[in-house]
Coordinates of C-alpha atoms in Angstrom, one line a residue:
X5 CA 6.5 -41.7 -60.1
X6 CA 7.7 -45.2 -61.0
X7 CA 4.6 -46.6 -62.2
X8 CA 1.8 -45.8 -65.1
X9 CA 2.4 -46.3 -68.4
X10 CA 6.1 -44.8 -68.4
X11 CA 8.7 -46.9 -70.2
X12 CA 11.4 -48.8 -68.7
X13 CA 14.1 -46.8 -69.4
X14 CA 11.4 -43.6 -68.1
X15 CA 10.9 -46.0 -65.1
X16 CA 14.3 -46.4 -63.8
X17 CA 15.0 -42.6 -64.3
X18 CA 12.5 -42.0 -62.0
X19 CA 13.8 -44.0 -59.2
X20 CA 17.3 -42.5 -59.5
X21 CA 15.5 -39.2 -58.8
X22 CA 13.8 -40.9 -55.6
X23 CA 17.2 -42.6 -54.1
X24 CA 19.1 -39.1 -55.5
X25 CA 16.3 -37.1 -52.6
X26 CA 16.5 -39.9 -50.5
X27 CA 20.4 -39.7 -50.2
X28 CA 20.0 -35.6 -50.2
X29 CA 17.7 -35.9 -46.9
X30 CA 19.6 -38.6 -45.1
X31 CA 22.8 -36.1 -45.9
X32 CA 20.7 -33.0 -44.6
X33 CA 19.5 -34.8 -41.3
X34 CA 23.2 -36.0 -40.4
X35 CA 24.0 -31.8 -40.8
X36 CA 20.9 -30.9 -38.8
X37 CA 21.2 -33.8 -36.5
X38 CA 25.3 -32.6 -35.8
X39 CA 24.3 -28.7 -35.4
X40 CA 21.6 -29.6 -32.7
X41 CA 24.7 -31.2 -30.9
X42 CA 26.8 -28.5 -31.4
X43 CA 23.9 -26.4 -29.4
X44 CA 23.9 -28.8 -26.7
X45 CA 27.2 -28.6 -26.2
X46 CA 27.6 -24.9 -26.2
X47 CA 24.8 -24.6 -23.4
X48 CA 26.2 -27.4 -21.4
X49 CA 29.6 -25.4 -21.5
X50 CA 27.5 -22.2 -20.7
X51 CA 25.7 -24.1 -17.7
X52 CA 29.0 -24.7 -16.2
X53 CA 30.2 -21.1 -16.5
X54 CA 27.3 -19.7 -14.6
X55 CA 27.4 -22.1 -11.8
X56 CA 30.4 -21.2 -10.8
X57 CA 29.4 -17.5 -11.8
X58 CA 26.4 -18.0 -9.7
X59 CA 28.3 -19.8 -6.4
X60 CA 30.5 -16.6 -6.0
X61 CA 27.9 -14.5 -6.1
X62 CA 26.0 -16.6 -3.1
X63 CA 29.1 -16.4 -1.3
X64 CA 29.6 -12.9 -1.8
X65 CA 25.8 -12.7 -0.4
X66 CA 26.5 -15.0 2.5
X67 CA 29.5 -12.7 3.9
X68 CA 27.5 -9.7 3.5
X69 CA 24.9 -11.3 5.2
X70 CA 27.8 -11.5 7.9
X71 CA 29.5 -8.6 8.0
X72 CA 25.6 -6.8 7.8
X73 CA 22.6 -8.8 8.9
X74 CA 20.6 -5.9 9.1
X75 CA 20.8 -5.2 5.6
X76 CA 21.6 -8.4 4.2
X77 CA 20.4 -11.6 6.2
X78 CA 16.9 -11.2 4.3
X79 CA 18.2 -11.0 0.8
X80 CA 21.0 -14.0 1.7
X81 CA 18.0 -16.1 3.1
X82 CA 15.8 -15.5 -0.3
X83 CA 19.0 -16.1 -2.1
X84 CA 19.3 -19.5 -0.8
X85 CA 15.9 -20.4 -1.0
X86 CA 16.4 -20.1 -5.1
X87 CA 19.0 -21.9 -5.2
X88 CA 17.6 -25.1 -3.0
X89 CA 14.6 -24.8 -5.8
X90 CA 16.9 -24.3 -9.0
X91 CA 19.2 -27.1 -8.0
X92 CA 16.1 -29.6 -7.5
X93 CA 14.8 -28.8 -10.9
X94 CA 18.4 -28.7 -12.5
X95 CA 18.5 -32.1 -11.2
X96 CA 15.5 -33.9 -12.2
X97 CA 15.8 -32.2 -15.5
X98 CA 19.0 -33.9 -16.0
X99 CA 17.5 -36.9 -14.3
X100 CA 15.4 -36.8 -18.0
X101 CA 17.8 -36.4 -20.2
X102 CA 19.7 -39.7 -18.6
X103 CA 16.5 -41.7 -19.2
X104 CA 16.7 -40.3 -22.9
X105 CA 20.4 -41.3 -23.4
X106 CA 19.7 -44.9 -21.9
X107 CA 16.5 -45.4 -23.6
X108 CA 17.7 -44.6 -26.8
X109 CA 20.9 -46.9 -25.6
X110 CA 23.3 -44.2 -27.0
X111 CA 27.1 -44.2 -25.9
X112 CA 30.0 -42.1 -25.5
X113 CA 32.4 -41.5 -28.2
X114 CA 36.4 -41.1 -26.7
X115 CA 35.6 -37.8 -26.1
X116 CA 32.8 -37.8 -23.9
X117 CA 30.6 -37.1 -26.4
X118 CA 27.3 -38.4 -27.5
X119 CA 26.5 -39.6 -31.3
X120 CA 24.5 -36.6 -32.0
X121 CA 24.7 -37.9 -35.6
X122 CA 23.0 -41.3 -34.7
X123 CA 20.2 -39.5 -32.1
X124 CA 17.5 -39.4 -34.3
X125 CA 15.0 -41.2 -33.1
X126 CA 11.7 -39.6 -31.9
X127 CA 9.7 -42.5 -30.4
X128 CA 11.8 -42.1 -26.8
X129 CA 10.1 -39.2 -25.6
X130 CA 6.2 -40.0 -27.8
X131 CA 5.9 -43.2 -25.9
X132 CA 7.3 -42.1 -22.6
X133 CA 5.4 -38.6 -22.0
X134 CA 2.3 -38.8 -24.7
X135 CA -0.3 -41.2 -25.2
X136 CA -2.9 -40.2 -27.8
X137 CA -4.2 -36.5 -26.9
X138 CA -3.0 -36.8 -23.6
X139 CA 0.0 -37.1 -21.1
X140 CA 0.7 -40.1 -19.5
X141 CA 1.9 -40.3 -15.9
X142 CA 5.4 -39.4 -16.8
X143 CA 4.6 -37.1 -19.0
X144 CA 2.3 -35.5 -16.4
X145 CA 5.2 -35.9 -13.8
X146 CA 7.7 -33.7 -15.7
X147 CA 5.0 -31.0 -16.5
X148 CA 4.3 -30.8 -12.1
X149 CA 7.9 -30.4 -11.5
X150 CA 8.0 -27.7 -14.4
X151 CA 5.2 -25.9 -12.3
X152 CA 6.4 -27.1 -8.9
X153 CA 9.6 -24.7 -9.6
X154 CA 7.7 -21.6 -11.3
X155 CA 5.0 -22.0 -7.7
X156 CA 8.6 -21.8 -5.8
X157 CA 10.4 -19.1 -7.4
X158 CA 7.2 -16.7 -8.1
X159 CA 6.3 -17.2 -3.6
X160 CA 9.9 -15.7 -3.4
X161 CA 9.3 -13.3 -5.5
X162 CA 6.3 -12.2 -4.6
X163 CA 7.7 -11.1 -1.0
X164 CA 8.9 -7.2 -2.4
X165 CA 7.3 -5.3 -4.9
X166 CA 10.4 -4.3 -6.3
X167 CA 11.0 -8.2 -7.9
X168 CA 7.6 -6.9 -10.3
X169 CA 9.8 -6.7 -12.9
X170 CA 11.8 -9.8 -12.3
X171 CA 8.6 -12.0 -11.8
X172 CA 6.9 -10.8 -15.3
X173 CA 10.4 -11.8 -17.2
X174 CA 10.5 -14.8 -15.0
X175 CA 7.0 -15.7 -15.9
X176 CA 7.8 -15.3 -20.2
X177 CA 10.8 -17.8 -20.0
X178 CA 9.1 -20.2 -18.2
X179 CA 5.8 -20.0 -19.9
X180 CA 4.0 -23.1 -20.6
X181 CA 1.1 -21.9 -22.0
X182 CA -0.4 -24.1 -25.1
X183 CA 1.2 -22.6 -28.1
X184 CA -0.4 -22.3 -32.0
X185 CA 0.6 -24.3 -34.8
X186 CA 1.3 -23.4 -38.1
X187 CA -2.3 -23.1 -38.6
X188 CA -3.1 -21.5 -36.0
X189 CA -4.8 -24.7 -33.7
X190 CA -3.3 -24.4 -30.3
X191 CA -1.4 -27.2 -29.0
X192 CA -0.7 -28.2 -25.6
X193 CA 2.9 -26.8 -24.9
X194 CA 5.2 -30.0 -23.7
X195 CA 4.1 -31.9 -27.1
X196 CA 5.0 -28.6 -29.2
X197 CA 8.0 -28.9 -27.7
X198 CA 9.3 -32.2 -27.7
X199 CA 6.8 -34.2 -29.8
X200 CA 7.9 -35.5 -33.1
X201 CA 11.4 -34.6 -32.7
X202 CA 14.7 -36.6 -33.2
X203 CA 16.4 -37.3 -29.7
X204 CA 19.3 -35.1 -30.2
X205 CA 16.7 -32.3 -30.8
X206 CA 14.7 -33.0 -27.0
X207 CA 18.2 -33.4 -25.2
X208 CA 19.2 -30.2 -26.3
X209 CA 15.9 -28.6 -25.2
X210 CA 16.2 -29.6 -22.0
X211 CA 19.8 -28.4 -21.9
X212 CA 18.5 -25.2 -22.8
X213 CA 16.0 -25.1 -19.7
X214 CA 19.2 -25.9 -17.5
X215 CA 20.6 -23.2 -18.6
X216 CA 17.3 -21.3 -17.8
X217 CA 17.6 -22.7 -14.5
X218 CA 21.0 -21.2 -14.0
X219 CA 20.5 -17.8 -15.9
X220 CA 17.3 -17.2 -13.7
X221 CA 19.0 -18.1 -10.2
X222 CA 22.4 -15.8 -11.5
X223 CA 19.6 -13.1 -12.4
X224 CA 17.9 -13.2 -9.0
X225 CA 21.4 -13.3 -6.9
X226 CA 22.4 -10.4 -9.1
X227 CA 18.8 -8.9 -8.0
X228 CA 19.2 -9.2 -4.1
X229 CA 22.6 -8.5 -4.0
X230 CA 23.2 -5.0 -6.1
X231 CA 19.4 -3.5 -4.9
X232 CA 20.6 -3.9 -1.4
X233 CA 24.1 -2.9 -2.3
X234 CA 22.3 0.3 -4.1
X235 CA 20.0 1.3 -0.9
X236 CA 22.9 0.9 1.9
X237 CA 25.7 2.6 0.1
X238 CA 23.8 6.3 -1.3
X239 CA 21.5 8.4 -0.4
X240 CA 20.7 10.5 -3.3
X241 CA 17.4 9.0 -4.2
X242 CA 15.6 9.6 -1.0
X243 CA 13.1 12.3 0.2
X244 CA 13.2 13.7 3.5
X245 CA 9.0 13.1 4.5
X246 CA 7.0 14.5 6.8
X247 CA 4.7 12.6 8.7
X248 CA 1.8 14.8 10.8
X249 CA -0.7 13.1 13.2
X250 CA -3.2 15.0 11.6
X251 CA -3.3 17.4 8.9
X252 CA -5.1 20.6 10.3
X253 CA -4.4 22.1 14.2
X254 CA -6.0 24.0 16.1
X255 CA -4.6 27.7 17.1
X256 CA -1.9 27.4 19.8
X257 CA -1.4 24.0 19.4
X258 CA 2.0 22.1 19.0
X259 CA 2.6 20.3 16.3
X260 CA 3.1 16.6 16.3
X261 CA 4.5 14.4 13.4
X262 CA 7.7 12.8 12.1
X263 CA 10.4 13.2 9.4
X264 CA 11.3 10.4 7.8
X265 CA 13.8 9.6 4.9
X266 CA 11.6 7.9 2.4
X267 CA 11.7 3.9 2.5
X268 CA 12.9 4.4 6.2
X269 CA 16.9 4.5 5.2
X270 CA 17.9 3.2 8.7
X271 CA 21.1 5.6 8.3
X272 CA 21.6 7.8 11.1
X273 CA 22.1 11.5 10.1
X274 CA 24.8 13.7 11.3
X275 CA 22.1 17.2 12.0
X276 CA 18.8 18.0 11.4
X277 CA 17.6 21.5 11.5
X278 CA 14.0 22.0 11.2
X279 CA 12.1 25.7 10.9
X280 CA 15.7 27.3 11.4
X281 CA 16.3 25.3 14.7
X282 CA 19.0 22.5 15.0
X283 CA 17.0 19.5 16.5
X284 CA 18.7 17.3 19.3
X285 CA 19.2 13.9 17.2
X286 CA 19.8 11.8 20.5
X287 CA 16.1 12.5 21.4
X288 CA 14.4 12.7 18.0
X289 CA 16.0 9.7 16.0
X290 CA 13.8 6.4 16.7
X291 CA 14.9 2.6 15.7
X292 CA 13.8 3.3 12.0
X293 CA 15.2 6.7 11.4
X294 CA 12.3 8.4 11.7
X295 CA 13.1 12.2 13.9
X296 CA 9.9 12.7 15.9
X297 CA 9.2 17.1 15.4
X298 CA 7.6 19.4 18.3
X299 CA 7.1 22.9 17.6
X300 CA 4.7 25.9 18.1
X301 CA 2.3 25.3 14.4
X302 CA 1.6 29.3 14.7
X303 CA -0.9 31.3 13.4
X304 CA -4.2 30.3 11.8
X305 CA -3.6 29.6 7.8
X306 CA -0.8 27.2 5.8
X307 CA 2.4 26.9 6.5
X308 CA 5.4 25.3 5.2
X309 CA 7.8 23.1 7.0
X310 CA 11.5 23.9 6.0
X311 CA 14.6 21.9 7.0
X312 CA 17.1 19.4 5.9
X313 CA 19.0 16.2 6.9
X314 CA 22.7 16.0 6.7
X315 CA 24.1 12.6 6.1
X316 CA 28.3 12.0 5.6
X317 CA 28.5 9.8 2.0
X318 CA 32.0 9.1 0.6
X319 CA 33.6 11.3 3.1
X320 CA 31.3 14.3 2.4
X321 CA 28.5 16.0 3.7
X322 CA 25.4 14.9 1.8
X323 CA 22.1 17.2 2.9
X324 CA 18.3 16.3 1.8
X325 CA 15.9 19.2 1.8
X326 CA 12.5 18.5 3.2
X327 CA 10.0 18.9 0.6
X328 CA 6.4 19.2 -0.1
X329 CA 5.4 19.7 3.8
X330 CA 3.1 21.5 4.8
X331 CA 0.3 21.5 7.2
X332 CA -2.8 24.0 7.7
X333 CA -3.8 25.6 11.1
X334 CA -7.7 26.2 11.8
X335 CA -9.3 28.2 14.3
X336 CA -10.0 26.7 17.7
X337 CA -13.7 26.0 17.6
X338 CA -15.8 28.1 19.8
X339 CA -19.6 27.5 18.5
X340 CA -21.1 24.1 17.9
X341 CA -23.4 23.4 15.0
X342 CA -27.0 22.5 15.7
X343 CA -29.8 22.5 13.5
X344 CA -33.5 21.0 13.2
X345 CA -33.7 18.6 10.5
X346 CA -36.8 19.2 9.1
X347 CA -37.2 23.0 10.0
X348 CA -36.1 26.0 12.1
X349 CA -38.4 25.6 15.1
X350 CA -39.8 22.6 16.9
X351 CA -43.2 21.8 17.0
X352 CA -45.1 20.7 20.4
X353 CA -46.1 17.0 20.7
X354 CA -44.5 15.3 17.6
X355 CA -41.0 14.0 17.5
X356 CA -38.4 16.4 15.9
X357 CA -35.3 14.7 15.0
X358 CA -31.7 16.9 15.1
X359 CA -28.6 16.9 14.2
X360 CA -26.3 18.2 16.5
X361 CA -22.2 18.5 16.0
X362 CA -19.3 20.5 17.0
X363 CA -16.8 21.5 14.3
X364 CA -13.2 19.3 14.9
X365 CA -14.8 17.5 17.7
X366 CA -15.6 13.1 17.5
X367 CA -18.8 12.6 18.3
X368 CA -18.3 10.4 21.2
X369 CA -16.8 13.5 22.9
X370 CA -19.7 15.8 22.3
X371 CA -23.1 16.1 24.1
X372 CA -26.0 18.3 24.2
X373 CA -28.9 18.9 27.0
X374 CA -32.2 20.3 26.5
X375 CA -35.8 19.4 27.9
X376 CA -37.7 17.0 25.4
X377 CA -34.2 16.5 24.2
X378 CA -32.8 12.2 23.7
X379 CA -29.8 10.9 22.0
X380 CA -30.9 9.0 18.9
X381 CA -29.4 6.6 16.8
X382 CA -26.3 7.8 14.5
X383 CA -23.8 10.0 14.7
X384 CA -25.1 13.5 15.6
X385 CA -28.6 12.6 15.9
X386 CA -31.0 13.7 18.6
X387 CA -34.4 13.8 18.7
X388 CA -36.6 16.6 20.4
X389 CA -39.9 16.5 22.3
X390 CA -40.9 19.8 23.8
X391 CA -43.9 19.9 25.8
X392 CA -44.7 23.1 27.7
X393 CA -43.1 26.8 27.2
X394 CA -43.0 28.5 24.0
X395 CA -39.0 28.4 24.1
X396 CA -36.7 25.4 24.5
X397 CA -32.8 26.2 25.0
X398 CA -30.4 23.2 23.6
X399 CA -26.9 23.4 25.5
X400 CA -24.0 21.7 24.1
X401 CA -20.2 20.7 25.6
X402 CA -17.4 19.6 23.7
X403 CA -14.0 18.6 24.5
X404 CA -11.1 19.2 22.2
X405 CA -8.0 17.1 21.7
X406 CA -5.6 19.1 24.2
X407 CA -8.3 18.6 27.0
X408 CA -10.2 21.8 27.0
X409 CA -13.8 21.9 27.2
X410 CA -16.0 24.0 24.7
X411 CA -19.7 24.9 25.0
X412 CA -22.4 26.8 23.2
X413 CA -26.1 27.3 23.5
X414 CA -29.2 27.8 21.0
X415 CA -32.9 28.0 21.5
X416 CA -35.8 27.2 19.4
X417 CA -39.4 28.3 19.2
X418 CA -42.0 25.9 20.1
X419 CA -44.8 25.9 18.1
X420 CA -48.6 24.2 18.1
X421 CA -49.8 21.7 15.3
X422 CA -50.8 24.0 12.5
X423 CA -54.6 23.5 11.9
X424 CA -55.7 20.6 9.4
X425 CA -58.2 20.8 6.6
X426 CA -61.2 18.9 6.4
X427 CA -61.2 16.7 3.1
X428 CA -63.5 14.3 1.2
X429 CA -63.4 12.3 -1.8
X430 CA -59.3 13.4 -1.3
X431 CA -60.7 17.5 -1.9
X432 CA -60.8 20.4 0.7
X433 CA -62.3 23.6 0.9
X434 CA -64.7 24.0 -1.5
X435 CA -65.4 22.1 -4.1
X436 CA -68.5 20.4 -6.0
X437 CA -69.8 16.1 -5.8
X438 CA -72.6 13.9 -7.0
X439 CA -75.3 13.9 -3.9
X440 CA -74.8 10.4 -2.8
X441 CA -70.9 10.7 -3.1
X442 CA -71.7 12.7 -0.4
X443 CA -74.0 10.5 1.4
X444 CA -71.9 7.8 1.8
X445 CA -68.3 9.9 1.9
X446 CA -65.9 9.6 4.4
X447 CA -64.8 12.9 6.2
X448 CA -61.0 13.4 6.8
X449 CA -58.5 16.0 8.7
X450 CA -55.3 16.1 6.9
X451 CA -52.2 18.5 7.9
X452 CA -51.4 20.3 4.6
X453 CA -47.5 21.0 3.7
X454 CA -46.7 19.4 7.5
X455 CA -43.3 17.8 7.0
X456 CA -43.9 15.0 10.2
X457 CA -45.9 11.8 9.2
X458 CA -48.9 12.5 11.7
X459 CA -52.2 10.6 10.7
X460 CA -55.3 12.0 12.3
X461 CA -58.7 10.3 12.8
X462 CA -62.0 12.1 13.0
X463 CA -64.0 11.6 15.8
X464 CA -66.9 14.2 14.6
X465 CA -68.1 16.7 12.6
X466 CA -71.6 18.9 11.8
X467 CA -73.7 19.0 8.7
X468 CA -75.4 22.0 7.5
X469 CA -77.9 22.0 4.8
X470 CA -79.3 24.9 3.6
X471 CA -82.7 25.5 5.7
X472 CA -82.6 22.7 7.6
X473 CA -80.8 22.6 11.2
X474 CA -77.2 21.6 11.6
X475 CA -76.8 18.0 12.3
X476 CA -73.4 16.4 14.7
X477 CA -72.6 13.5 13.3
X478 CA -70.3 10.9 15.7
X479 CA -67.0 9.3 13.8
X480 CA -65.9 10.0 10.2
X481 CA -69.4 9.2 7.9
X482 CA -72.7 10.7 7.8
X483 CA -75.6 9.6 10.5
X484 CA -79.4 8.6 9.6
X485 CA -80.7 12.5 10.1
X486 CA -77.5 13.9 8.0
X487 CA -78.6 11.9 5.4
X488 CA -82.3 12.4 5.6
X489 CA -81.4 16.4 5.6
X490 CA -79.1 15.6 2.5
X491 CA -82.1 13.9 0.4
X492 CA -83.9 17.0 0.8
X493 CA -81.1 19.6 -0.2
X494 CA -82.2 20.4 -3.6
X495 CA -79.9 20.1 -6.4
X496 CA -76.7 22.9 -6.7
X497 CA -77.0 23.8 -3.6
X498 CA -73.9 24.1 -0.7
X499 CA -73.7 21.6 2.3
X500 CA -71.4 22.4 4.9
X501 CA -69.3 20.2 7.0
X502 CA -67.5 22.0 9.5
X503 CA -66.2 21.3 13.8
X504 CA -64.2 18.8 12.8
X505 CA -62.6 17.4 15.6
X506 CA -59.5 14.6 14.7
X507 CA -56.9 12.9 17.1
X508 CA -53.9 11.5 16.9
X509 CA -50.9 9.2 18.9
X510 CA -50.1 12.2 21.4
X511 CA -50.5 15.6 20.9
X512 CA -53.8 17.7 20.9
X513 CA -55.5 18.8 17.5
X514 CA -57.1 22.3 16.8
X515 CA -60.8 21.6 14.4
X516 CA -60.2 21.2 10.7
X517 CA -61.2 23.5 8.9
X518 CA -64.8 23.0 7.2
X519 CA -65.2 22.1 3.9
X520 CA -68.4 23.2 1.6
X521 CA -69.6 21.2 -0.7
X522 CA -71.9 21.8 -4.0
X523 CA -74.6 18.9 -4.7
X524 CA -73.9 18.0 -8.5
X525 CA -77.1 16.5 -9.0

């Protein structure tokens, strides 16, 4: 602005302008400078108002905690617990703004007061806490104890659901998350906060986190103090709860189950009166205010269970309906349910596995009997062998809950392996094949639409060729003289392999059936 080819007179207007802004800005930094210490000073005062704010509330805490350890020795012992943390963070925080004051070699006015005017320096806190992109030791010092505190107040909080809320607004004051710039590059949060800026400016800021310190312990005494206050002193909000050990009885049974006040109020009613009957509290009241029921459950179907607590509040009688109980009643089992996995009936010689249960009974308290009959592995399972007979009866004993035993009986057909089919080339009965397809074929017996996995091996079979005799042929494949015969066949004409006889792992197999083949060539 001063230099170029201005005149002299052009020149020296110019530099007016500059000490003119120059004088403007040193004005507006003294204002800006004082109104940062005006802040500080309002929090300071602030801080001291809700420690003492804070140290009646502890107190009135502790002699709760006295008068009613039950309900508040817990709470008082979390209570303490934040302050022990708050008041080590409060302290090395002001630990930090003692090494700012002394660094910056700042004194006290008559007042007490610091030169809020003269505190504008902002190499104190750069060269202490940043070096470059990072954080030097001290820098990386005051950001642990920043998280040391959060770690401590979030474990206390974390003991009761109820502190959610507390916890997430806990979480947004004391965020230290890296924070975007004006154009929108994210910086890391302790040198958003405190680098660059006068001294005045950082002192003030970590006033304001005391007062953090102090507004979040006052917010957590207030916390454990009026939600135990609010669940010793009314009743309103709770549900009387029923409890059953299970939710389905059997005819004639008794039923078995509590009635509790939800959250377990611990406040001992003055009468309960279940299903129209008064219940005797000295015998059904336990340690946690649960009442333990015993009655007749009735016939088979729903029911509804209809009562009400009475509890004195204020000098009146308050009474809490029991709601949303009810409980269903099934018929006492008398047949068990067995059935074949695979099929209806059982066939001789194979392994037939079962599944074999009886309706509201464990498994470890059922078991069955039957010839060919073996526990297998999983619940329910059996498996089934039947040997001679054409009948096998399976028996089965249960026994229920109240100590009663319950049986039942069924009985199966046995029946043989169905017949196989003979098969080459993967075709049966009758079907057409190039002559030496044949001639070097391998016959097969396969059990069609069987559902057990029961591999068979040929051990012989005949060949018939049309005017020739029949020929037995030993294994699964065509001798010497069935081949000889086969050469001869002339061409379209029908060979017959029939008596097959197969075998298998076990049980006996009837003959395949044959299989007719037509010479393609």
């Amino acid at each position: 602005m001063a230099g170029g080819k201005a005149s002299a007179r052009q020149k020296m207007i110019n530099l007016m302008y500059l000490v003119f802004i120059a004088m403007m800005a040193m004005n507006m930094s003294k204002e800006v400078l004082s109104a940062f210490g005006l802040m500080e000073a309002k929090f300071a005062d602030s801080n001291e108002a809700t420690t003492d704010r804070n140290d009646k509330l502890l107190a009135a805490l502790e002699i709760k905690s006295d008068e009613n350890p039950k309900e508040f020795k817990i709470p008082a012992a979390r209570a303490q617990e934040v302050k022990i943390a708050s008041d080590k963070f409060y302290k090395y925080v002001e630990s930090l703004k003692s090494d700012l004051v002394k660094a910056g070699q700042y004194k006290l006015d008559e007042q007490g007061k610091l030169p809020f005017e003269a505190m504008d320096k902002t190499d104190i806190l750069d060269e202490a806490w940043f070096t470059g992109d990072r954080l030097t030791k001290k820098g990386q010092e005051v950001m642990d104890n920043i998280n040391a505190y959060k770690k401590a107040i979030n474990d206390i909080l974390a003991k009761d659901e109820s502190y959610r809320g507390r916890a997430q607004a806990f979480a947004k004051t004391f965020s230290t998350e890296a924070v975007p710039n004006k154009d929108g590059k994210k910086i890391d949060w302790l040198a958003y906060n405190y680098q660059g800026f006068p001294a005045i400016a950082s002192y003030t800021k970590l006033t304001a986190m005391q007062n953090d310190i102090k507004v979040t312990e006052s917010d957590m005494f207030s916390l454990f103090l009026g939600n135990i206050v609010s669940e010793a002193t009314t009743l309103n909000n709770y549900k009387a709860i029923v409890l059953a050990d299970k939710s389905a009885f059997f005819a004639g049974e008794k039923f078995q189950g509590r009635v509790v006040i939800g959250k377990y109020a611990n406040v001992a009613p003055t009468k309960l009166t279940v299903q129209g009957n008064e219940v005797d509290l000295s015998k059904a009241i336990d340690s946690t205010g649960a009442a333990t029921l015993d009655f007749n459950v009735g016939n088979v179907g729903e029911h509804q269970i209809e009562g009400k607590f009475t509890f004195i509040e204020n000098g009146k009688e308050l009474e809490i309906p029991i709601v949303n109980a009810n409980y269903v009643v099934v018929p006492r089992p008398n047949s068990a349910t067995i059935s074949a996995d695979k099929m209806n009936v059982v066939y001789r010689g194979v392994t037939n596995p079962m599944t074999i249960s009886f309706a509201g009974v464990p498994d470890n308290k059922v078991s069955a009997s039957g010839a060919g009959l073996s526990k297998g592995s999983g619940t329910g399972k059996y498996n089934m062998v039947p040997t001679t007979g054409k009948e096998v009866t399976i028996n089965v004993t249960a026994k229920l809950d109240d100590g009663t035993p319950a049986s039942d009986r069924k009985t199966f057909r046995i029946k043989d392996i169905p017949k196989p089919s003979g098969q080459m080339a993967g075709k049966t009965g009758q079907f057409s094949l190039p002559r030496n397809n044949v001639e070097i074929g391998k016959v097969e017996a396969v059990l069609e639409d069987f559902d057990f996995d029961l591999p068979l091996k040929v051990t012989s079979f005949k060949f018939k060729v049309p005017g020739s005799p029949s020929v037995t042929c030993q294994g699964n494949r065509l001798n010497s003289q069935a081949k000889s015969a086969l050469r001869k066949a002339k061409r379209g004409s029908d060979v017959q392999i029939f008596d097959i006889k197969s075998s298998s792992n076990g049980p006996r197999i009837k003959p395949a059936a044959a299989i007719i083949i037509q010479l393609s060539n």
